[in-house]
PDB file of C-alpha atoms in Angstrom:
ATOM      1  CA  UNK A   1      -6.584  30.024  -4.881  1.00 45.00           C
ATOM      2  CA  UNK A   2      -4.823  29.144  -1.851  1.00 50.00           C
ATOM      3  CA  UNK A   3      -2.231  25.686  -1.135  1.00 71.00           C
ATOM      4  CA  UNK A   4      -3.093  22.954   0.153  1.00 82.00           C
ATOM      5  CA  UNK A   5      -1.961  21.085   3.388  1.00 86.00           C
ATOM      6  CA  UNK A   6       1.632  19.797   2.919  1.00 90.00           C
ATOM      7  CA  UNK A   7       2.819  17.058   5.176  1.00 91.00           C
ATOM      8  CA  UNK A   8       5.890  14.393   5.499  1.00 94.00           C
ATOM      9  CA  UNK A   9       5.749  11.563   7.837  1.00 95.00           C
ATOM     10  CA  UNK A  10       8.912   9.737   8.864  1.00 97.00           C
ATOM     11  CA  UNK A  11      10.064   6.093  10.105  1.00 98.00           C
ATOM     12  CA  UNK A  12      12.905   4.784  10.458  1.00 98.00           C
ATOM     13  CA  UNK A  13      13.853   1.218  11.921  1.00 98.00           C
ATOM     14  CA  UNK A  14      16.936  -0.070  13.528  1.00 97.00           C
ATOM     15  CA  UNK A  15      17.581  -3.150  15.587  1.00 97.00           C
ATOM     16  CA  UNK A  16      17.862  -1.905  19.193  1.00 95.00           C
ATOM     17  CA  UNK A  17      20.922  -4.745  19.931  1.00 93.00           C
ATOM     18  CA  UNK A  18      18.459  -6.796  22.323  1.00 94.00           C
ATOM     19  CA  UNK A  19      16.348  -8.379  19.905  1.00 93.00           C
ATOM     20  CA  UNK A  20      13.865  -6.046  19.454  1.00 94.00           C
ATOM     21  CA  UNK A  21      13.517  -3.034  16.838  1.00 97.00           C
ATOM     22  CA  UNK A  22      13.846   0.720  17.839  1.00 96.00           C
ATOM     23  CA  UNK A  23      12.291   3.708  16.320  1.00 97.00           C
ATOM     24  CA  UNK A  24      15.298   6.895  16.293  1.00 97.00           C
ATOM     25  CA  UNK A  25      12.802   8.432  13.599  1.00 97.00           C
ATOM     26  CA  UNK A  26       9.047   8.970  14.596  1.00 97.00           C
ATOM     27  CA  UNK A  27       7.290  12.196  13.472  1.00 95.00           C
ATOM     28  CA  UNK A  28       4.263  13.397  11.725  1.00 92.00           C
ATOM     29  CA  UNK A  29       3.219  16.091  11.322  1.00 87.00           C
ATOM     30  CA  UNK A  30      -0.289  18.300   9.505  1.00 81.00           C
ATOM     31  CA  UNK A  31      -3.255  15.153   9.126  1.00 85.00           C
ATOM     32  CA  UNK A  32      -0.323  12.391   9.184  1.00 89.00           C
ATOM     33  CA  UNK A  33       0.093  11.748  13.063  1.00 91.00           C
ATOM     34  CA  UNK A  34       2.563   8.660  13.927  1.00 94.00           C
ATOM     35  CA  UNK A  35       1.976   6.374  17.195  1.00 94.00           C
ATOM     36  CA  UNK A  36       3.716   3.519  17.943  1.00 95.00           C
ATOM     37  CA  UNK A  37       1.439   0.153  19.251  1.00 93.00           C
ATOM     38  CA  UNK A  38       2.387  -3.193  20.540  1.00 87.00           C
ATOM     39  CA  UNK A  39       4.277  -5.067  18.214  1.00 82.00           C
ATOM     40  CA  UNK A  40       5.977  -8.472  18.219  1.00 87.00           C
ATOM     41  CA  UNK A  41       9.446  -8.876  20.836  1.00 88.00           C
ATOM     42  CA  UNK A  42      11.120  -8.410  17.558  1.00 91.00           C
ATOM     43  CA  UNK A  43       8.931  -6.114  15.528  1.00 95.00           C
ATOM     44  CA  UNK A  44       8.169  -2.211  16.052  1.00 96.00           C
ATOM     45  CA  UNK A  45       4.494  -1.722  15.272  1.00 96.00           C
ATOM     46  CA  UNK A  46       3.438   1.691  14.012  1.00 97.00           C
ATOM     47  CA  UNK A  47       0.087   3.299  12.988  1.00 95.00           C
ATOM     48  CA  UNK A  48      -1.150   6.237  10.868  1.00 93.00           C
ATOM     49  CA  UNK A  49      -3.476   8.303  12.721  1.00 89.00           C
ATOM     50  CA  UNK A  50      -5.762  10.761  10.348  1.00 76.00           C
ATOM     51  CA  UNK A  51      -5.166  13.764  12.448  1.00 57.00           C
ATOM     52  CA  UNK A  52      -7.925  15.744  10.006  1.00 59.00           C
ATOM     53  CA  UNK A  53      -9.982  14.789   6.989  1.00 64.00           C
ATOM     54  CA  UNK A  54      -8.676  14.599   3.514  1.00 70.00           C
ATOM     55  CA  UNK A  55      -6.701  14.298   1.821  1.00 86.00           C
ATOM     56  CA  UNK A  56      -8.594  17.128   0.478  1.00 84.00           C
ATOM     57  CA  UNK A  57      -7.853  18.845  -3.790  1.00 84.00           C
ATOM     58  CA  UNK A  58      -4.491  20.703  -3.647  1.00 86.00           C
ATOM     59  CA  UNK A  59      -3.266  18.712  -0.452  1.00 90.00           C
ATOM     60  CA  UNK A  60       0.380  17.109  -0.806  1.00 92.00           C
ATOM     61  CA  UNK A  61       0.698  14.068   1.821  1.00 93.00           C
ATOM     62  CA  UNK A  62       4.182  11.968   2.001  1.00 95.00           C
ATOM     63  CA  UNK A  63       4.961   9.154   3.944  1.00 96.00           C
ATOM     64  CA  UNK A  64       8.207   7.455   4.003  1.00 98.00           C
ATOM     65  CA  UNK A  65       9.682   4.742   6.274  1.00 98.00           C
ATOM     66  CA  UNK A  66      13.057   3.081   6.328  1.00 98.00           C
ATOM     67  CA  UNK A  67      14.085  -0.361   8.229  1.00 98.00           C
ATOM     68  CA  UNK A  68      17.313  -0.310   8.442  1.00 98.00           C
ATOM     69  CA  UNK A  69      19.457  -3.516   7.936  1.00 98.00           C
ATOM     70  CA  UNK A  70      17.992  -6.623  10.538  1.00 97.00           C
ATOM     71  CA  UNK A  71      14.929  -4.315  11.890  1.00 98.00           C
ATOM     72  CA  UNK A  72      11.886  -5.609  11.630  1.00 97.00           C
ATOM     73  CA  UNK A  73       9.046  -2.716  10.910  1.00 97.00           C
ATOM     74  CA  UNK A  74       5.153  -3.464  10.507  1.00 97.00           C
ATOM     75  CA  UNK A  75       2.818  -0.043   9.719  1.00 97.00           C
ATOM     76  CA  UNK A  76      -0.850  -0.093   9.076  1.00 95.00           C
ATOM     77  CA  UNK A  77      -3.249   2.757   9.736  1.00 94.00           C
ATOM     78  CA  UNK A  78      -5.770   3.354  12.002  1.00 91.00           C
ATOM     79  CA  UNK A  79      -8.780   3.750   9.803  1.00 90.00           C
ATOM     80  CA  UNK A  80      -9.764   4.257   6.013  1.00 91.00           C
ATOM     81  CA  UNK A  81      -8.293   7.168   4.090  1.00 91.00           C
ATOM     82  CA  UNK A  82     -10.950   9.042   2.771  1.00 91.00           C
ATOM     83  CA  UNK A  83      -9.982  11.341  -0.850  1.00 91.00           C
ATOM     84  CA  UNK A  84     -12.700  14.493  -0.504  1.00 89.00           C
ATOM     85  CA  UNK A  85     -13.046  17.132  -3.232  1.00 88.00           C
ATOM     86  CA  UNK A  86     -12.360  20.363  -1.215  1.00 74.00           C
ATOM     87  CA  UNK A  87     -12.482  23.520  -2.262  1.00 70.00           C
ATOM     88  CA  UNK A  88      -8.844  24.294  -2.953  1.00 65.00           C
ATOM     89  CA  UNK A  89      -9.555  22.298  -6.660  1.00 67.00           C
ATOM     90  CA  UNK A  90      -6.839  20.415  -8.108  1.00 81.00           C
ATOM     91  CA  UNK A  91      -5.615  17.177  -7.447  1.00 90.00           C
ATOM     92  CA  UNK A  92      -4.166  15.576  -4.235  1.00 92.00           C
ATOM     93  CA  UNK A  93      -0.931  13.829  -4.269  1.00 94.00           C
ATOM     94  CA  UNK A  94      -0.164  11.177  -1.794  1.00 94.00           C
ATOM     95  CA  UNK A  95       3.376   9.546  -2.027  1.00 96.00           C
ATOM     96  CA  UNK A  96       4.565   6.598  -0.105  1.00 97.00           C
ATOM     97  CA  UNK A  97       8.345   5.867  -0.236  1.00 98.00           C
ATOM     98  CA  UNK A  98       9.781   2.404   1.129  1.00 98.00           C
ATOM     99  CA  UNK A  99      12.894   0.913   1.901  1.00 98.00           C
ATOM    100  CA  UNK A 100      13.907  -2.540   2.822  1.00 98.00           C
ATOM    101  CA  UNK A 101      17.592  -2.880   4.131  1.00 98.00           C
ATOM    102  CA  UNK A 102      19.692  -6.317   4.375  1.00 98.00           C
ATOM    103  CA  UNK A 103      18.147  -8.724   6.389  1.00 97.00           C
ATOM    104  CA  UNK A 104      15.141  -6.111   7.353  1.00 98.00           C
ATOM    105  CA  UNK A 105      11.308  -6.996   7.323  1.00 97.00           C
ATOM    106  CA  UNK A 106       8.818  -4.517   6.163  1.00 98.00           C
ATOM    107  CA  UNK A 107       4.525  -4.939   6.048  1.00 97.00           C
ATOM    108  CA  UNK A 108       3.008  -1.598   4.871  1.00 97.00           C
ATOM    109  CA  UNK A 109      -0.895  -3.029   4.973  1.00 96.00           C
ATOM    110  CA  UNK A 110      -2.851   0.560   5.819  1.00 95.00           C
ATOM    111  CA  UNK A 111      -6.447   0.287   5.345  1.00 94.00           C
ATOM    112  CA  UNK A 112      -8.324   1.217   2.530  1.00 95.00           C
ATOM    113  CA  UNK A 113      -8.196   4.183   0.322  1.00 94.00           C
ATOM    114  CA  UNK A 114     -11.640   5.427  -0.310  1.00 94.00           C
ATOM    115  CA  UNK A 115     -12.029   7.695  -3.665  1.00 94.00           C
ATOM    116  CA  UNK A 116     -14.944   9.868  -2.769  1.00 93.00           C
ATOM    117  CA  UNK A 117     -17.265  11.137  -5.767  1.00 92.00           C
ATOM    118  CA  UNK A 118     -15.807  14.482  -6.961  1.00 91.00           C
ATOM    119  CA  UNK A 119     -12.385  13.540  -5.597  1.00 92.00           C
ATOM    120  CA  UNK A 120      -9.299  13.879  -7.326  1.00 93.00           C
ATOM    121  CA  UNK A 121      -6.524  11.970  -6.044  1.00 95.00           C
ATOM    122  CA  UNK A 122      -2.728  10.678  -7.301  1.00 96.00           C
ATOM    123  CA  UNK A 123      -0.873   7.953  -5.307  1.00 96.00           C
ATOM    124  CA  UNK A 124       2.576   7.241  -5.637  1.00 97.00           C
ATOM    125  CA  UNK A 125       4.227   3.853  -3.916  1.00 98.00           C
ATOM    126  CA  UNK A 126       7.544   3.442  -4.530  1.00 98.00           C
ATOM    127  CA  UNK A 127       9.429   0.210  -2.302  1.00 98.00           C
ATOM    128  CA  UNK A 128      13.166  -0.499  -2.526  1.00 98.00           C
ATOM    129  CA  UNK A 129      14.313  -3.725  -1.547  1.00 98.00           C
ATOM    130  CA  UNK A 130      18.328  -4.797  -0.575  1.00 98.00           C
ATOM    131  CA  UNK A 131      19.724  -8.017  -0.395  1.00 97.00           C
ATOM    132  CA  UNK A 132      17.803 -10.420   1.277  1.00 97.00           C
ATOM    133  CA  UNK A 133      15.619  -8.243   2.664  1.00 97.00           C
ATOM    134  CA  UNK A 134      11.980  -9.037   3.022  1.00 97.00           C
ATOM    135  CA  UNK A 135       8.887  -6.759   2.013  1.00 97.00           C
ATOM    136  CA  UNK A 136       4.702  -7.191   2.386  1.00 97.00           C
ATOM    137  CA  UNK A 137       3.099  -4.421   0.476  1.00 97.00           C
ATOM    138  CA  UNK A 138      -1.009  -4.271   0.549  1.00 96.00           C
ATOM    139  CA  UNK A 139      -2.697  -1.593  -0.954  1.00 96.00           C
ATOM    140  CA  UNK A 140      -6.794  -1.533  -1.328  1.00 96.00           C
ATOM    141  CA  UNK A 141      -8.999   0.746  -3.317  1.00 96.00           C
ATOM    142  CA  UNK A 142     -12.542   1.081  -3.099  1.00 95.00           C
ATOM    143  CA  UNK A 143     -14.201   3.255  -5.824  1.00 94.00           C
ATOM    144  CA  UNK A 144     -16.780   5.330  -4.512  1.00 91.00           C
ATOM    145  CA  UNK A 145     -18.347   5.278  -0.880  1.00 89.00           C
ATOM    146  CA  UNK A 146     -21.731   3.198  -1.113  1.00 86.00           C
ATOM    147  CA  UNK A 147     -24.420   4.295  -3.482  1.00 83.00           C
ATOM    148  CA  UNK A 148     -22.073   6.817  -4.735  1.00 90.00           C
ATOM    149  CA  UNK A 149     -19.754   7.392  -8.303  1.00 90.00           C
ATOM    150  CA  UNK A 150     -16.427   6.687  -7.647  1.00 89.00           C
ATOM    151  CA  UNK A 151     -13.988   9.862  -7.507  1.00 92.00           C
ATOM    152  CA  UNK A 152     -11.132  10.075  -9.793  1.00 94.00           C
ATOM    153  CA  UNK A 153      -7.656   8.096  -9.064  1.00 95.00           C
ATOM    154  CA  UNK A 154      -4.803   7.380 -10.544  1.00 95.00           C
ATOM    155  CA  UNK A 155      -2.282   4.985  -8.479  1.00 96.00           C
ATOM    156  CA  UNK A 156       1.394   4.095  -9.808  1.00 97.00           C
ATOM    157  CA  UNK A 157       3.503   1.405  -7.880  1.00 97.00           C
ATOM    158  CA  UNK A 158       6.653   0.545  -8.321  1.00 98.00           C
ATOM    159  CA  UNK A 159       9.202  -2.172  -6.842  1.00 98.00           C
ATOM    160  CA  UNK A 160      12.623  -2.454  -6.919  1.00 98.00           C
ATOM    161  CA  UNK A 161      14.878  -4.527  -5.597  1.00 97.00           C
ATOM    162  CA  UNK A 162      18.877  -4.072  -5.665  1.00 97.00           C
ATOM    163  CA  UNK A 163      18.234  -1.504  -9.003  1.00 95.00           C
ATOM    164  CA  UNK A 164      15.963  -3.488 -10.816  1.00 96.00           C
ATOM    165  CA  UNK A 165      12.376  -2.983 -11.078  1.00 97.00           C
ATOM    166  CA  UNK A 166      10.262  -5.948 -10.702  1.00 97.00           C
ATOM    167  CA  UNK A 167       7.131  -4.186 -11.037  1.00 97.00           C
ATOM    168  CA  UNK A 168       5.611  -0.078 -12.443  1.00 97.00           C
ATOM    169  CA  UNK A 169       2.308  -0.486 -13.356  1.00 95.00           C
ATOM    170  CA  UNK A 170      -0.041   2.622 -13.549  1.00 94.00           C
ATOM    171  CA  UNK A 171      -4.162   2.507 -13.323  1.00 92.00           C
ATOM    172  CA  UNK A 172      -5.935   5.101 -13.711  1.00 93.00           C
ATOM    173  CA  UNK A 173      -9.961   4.963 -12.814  1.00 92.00           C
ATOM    174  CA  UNK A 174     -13.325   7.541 -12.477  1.00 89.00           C
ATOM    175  CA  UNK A 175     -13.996  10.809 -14.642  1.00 90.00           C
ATOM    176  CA  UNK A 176     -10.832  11.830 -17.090  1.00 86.00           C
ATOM    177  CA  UNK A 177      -9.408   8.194 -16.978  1.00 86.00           C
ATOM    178  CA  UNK A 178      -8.456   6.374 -20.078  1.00 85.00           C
ATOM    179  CA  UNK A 179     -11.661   4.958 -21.892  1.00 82.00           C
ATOM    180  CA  UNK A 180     -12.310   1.377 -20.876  1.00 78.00           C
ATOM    181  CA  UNK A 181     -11.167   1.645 -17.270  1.00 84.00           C
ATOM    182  CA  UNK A 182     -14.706  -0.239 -16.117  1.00 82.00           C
ATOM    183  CA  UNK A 183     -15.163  -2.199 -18.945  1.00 81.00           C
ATOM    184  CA  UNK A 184     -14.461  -6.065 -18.890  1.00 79.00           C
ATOM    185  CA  UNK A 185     -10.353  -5.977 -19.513  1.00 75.00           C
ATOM    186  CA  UNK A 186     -10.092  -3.866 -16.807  1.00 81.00           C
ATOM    187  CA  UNK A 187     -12.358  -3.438 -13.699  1.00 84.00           C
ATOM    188  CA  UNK A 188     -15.547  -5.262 -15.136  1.00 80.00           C
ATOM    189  CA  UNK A 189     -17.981  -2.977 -13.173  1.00 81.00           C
ATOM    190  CA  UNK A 190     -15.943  -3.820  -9.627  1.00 85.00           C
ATOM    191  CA  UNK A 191     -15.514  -1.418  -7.194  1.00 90.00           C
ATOM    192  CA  UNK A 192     -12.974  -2.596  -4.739  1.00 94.00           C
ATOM    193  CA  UNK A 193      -9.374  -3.014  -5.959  1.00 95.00           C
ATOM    194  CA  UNK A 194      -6.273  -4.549  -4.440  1.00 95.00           C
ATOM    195  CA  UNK A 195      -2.962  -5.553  -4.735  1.00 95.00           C
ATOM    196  CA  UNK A 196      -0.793  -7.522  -2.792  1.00 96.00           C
ATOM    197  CA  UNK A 197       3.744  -7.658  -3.312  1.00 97.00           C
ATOM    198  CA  UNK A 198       5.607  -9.755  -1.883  1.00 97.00           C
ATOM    199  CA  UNK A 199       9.686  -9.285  -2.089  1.00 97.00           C
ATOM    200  CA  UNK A 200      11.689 -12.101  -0.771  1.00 96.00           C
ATOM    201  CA  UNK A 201      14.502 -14.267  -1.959  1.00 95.00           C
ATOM    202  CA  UNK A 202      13.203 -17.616  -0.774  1.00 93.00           C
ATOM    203  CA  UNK A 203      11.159 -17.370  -4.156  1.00 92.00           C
ATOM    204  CA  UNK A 204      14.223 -17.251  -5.880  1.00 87.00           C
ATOM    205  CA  UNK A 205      15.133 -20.619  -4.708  1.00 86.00           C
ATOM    206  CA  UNK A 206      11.614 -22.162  -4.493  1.00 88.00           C
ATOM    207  CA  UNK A 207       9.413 -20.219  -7.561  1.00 87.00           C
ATOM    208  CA  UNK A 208       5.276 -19.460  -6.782  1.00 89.00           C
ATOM    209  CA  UNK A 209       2.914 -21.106  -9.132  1.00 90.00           C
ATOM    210  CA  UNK A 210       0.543 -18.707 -10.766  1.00 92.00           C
ATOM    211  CA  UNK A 211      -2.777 -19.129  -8.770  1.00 90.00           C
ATOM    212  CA  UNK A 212      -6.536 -18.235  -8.669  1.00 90.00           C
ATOM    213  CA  UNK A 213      -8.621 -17.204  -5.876  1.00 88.00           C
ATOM    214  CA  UNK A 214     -12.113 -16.602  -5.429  1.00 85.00           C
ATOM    215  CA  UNK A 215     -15.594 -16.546  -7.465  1.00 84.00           C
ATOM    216  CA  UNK A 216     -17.438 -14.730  -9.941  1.00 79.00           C
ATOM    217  CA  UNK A 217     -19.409 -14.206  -6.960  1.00 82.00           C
ATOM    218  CA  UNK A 218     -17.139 -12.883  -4.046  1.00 85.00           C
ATOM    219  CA  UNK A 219     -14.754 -11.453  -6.484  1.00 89.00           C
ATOM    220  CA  UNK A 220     -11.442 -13.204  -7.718  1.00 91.00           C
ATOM    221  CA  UNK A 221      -7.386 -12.667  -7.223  1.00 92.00           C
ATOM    222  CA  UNK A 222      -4.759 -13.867  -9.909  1.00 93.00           C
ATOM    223  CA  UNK A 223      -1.585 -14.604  -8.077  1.00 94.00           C
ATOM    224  CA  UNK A 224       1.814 -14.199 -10.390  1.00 94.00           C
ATOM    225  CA  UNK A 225       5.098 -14.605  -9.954  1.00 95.00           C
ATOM    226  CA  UNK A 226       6.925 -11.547 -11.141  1.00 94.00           C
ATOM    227  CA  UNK A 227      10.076 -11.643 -12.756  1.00 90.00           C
ATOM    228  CA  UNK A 228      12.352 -11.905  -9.908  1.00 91.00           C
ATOM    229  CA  UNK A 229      11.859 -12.554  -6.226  1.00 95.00           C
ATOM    230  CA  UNK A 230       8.506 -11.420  -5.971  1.00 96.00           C
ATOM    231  CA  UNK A 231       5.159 -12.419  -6.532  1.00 96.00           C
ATOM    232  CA  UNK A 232       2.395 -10.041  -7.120  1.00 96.00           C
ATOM    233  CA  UNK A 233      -1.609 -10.758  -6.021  1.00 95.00           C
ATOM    234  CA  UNK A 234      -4.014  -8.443  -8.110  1.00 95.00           C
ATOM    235  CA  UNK A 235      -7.901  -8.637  -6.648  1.00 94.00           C
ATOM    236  CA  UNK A 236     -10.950  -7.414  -7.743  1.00 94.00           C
ATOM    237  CA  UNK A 237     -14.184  -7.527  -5.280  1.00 94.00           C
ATOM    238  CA  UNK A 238     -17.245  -5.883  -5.481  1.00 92.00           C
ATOM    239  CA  UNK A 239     -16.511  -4.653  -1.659  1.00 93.00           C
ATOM    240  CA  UNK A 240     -13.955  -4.155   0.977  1.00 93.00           C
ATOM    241  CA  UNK A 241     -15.440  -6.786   2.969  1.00 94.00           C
ATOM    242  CA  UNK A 242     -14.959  -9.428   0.013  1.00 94.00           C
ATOM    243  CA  UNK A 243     -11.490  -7.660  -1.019  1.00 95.00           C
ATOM    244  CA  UNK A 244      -9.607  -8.240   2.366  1.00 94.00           C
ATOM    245  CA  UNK A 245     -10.845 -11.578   2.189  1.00 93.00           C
ATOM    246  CA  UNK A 246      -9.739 -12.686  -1.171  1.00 92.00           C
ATOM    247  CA  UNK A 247      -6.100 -10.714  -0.393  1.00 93.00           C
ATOM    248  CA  UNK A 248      -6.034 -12.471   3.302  1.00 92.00           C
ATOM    249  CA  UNK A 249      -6.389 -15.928   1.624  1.00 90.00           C
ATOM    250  CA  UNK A 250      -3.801 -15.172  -1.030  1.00 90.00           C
ATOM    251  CA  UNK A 251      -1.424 -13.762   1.715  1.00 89.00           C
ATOM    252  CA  UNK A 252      -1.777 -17.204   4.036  1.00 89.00           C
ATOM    253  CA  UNK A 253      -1.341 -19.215   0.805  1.00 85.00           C
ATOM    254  CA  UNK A 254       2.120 -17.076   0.476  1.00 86.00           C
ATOM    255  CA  UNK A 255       3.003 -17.240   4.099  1.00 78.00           C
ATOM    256  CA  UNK A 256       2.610 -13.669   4.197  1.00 71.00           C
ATOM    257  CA  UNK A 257      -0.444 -12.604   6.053  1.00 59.00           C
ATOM    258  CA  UNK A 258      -0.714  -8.814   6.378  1.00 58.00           C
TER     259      UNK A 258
END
């Protein structure tokens, strides 16, 4: 049985000593393409670009972006990543590694990950966060395309900030999870998943209150304050549409739109 597609895409962020941010590291390469857009006069803006379909079974995708102390970075994707079978078998492994220097801002807010029927896909997120530095972390999940089973996925995300973890939580849904995965303590029949982390040391100072969002109707978002400077927003829709909406409201109630 042959390999998969292995790929690495790279960022790194440094202030460019006019205000702005600049971008010394910039490459993609296999189905992870890199292309800078129009930021902010202060912020480098940088999109994913699918560059082929997948990931596919038996691929091995890993991005990982840096900004560096004072840059200020922003990366979302250009469309939906969509987790296919293939015919290689085996799972797919995505990894995302993140770090936040001193005084650095960081959004990672991709679109959504689509878990195709038959798929079998593991994501890794892993954010590091220094000092006073200042990370916006979305991630959305929808389980099946429409009118289809939902593939199987299992997504781990964890969040440090100067060595300690403030967050590693593990779900695992679709065929082979852990019994219980769509039952009422976990998913409750819901098919769009998100989360939204929010690292910054103003919350130190001035703590979140835990918060509710939404309807039994549109879907509904707990906001919590995690044990540290962070708060974490965990929404449950029963689509995108609805999902982005209950994670946009909870980001503009944190200041933190993505």
């Amino acid at each position: 049985m042959s390999a998969g597609v292995t790929a690495h895409a790279r960022v790194r962020a440094r202030p460019d000593g006019r205000g702005g941010t600049a971008l010394p590291v910039l490459q993609g390469d296999g189905p992870l393409a890199l292309r800078r857009v129009r930021g902010t006069p202060d912020e480098a803006g940088v999109l994913l670009v699918g560059a082929m379909s997948g990931p596919l079974g038996g691929d091995r995708l890993t991005v990982t972006a840096t900004a560096g102390p004072g840059a200020r970075l922003r990366i979302g994707s250009a469309a939906a990543t969509l987790a296919l079978p293939g015919q290689r078998g085996g799972p797919a492994e995505y990894g995302v590694s993140l770090a936040v220097g001193p005084g650095a801002r960081l959004v990672w807010a991709p679109e959504q990950l689509i878990s195709a029927s038959g798929s079998d896909l593991r994501v890794t997120t892993r954010a590091e966060v220094e000092g006073d530095g200042r990370l916006v972390l979305r991630e959305e999940q929808i389980l099946g395309r429409t009118g289809e089973p939902a593939g199987t996925l299992t997504s781990r995300l964890t969040v440090r900030h100067d060595g300690r973890t403030l967050l590693d939580q593990e779900l695992a849904c679709g065929p082979g999870a852990p019994g219980g995965w769509d039952g009422p303590a976990v998913l409750g029949g819901r098919r769009a998943l998100g989360q939204l982390v929010v690292v910054d040391t103003a919350f130190a100072e001035k703590p979140v209150e835990p918060a509710l969002f939404g309807s039994a109707a549109t879907g509904s978002a707990a906001l919590t304050p995690l044990a540290g400077p962070a708060v974490l927003v965990t929404a449950l829709a029963p689509d995108a549409r609805l999902l982005r909406r209950l994670l946009d409201e909870a980001g503009a109630a944190l200041g933190a739109g993505a």
